[in-house]
């Protein structure tokens, strides 16, 4: 069970036995090997001990027998999480608790064994952090309800849900499926491990689960499953992704009644806090869920999501960013693909051609800034095929970068196809590839 050799992965000697006690299944080599590969692939930051992922295998190898024995005998004590704050898009602050690499490794091993126990019991309307389920599935479920005539949404916001999870309520629900007291004791110690701030002071954690640990999403789903079951019992149409959920109703009055009753249930039964200022009942077109909204039955990204998209593109194509064009284009490609992989299911096409034109103009502006000096600019334009007279007049011009990026000289040299050859992706083509995959177009033809 020692993590060996150069890659630092636990040995795999056999498959987990479904009849073994839970802790033994957690500590089986095949489970540990998978846990380490997943922790390593997430590229997380170090915890309070400052041990990085690269240093972890060599650090763990001589210590693993003692750690494994401490886990088996119930003597293992987790380290506090490192508390960091991240700004939220709405101006607030979100706190992350980063466990040590060792604790992330153990938590991931626990989650892999507990997930098959709990996941089959979860609601069909729960999508967050579950196998073979995604945010896209949750959004499409909402779209189905809207097309069925449920045009109003109950948008309830849970205030700091992860930070306010009641430990006693959570442990009661864990005992429904977990019969190994050693595993329950270990989870309880993780919940009460404390958090260390930037000054190095450790604070107790009487409630909440730290966002940042591999086990936290599963624990949140275990507690919030009671909410799912209650909504199902009442016959509501809803979708939940982690602590973000939306309920679809047919009228404003029905939505207000549902919001009041759900707020009472969350407050009294689950000891969670509903943010009254952000919770509301409104037509579905005025509400957002996971960055999407539904307008006339079609999915669309929300306006704030699109504005943030353009802001990030503008920052990546700023002429003041002193990086090479290859680095700039590489960053743009990664961001565009990532954004379109998530938001590409939106059925809103209209702004994409204009967005491509704007993005190409900004890239021409960046090239123009990089080609410092009149002679350099004229030489580059002529090399790209711009007529000599147009290249000289443009190179001698004193007008601004943004204006010159749309002249005949720059566009006839830095053509759309040339920019594509340099590595600039088209937002429109990425969207088309999502909605009309090449294999589907081939079959249609």
Tab-separated table of N, CA, C and O in Angstrom, residues 12 17 111 122 125 145 165 180 202 277 289 316 354 395 416 436:
chain	number	residue	atom	x	y	z
A	12	UNK	N	-1.165	-1.108	-7.269
A	12	UNK	CA	-2.475	-1.702	-7.497
A	12	UNK	C	-2.317	-3.213	-7.447
A	12	UNK	O	-1.810	-3.828	-8.380
A	17	UNK	N	-12.934	-4.971	-2.726
A	17	UNK	CA	-13.935	-5.983	-2.395
A	17	UNK	C	-15.195	-5.298	-1.882
A	17	UNK	O	-15.143	-4.545	-0.919
A	111	UNK	N	-14.301	9.703	-0.812
A	111	UNK	CA	-15.399	10.071	-1.712
A	111	UNK	C	-15.645	8.992	-2.761
A	111	UNK	O	-16.794	8.719	-3.125
A	122	UNK	N	-29.900	9.623	-4.540
A	122	UNK	CA	-30.143	11.041	-4.760
A	122	UNK	C	-31.272	11.250	-5.765
A	122	UNK	O	-31.601	10.386	-6.571
A	125	UNK	N	-33.392	15.082	-10.003
A	125	UNK	CA	-33.285	16.504	-10.332
A	125	UNK	C	-32.041	17.150	-9.744
A	125	UNK	O	-31.896	18.369	-9.795
A	145	UNK	N	-39.048	22.082	-18.642
A	145	UNK	CA	-40.163	22.544	-17.814
A	145	UNK	C	-40.762	23.827	-18.362
A	145	UNK	O	-41.985	24.021	-18.330
A	165	UNK	N	-23.359	24.532	6.843
A	165	UNK	CA	-23.898	23.171	6.995
A	165	UNK	C	-23.735	22.721	8.444
A	165	UNK	O	-22.638	22.783	9.008
A	180	UNK	N	-19.717	2.004	9.090
A	180	UNK	CA	-18.376	1.879	9.672
A	180	UNK	C	-18.115	3.115	10.540
A	180	UNK	O	-17.934	4.224	10.031
A	202	UNK	N	-5.199	29.470	13.770
A	202	UNK	CA	-6.162	28.404	13.487
A	202	UNK	C	-7.468	28.708	14.200
A	202	UNK	O	-7.492	28.929	15.417
A	277	UNK	N	-32.614	39.108	0.093
A	277	UNK	CA	-32.395	40.172	-0.889
A	277	UNK	C	-32.153	39.627	-2.291
A	277	UNK	O	-32.427	40.309	-3.281
A	289	UNK	N	-29.915	30.748	-14.244
A	289	UNK	CA	-29.556	29.502	-13.572
A	289	UNK	C	-28.280	28.977	-14.205
A	289	UNK	O	-28.248	28.676	-15.397
A	316	UNK	N	-7.446	40.281	-22.822
A	316	UNK	CA	-6.469	39.421	-23.492
A	316	UNK	C	-5.960	40.029	-24.797
A	316	UNK	O	-4.913	39.612	-25.298
A	354	UNK	N	-20.679	39.692	-35.293
A	354	UNK	CA	-20.135	40.987	-34.881
A	354	UNK	C	-19.024	40.848	-33.866
A	354	UNK	O	-18.052	41.619	-33.873
A	395	UNK	N	1.303	53.371	-42.971
A	395	UNK	CA	2.443	53.402	-42.071
A	395	UNK	C	2.802	54.801	-41.620
A	395	UNK	O	3.308	54.997	-40.507
A	416	UNK	N	-8.676	37.919	-42.775
A	416	UNK	CA	-9.296	36.965	-41.833
A	416	UNK	C	-8.607	35.605	-41.900
A	416	UNK	O	-8.372	34.967	-40.862
A	436	UNK	N	-23.919	22.116	-34.878
A	436	UNK	CA	-23.936	21.346	-36.128
A	436	UNK	C	-22.600	20.619	-36.264
A	436	UNK	O	-21.721	21.053	-37.011
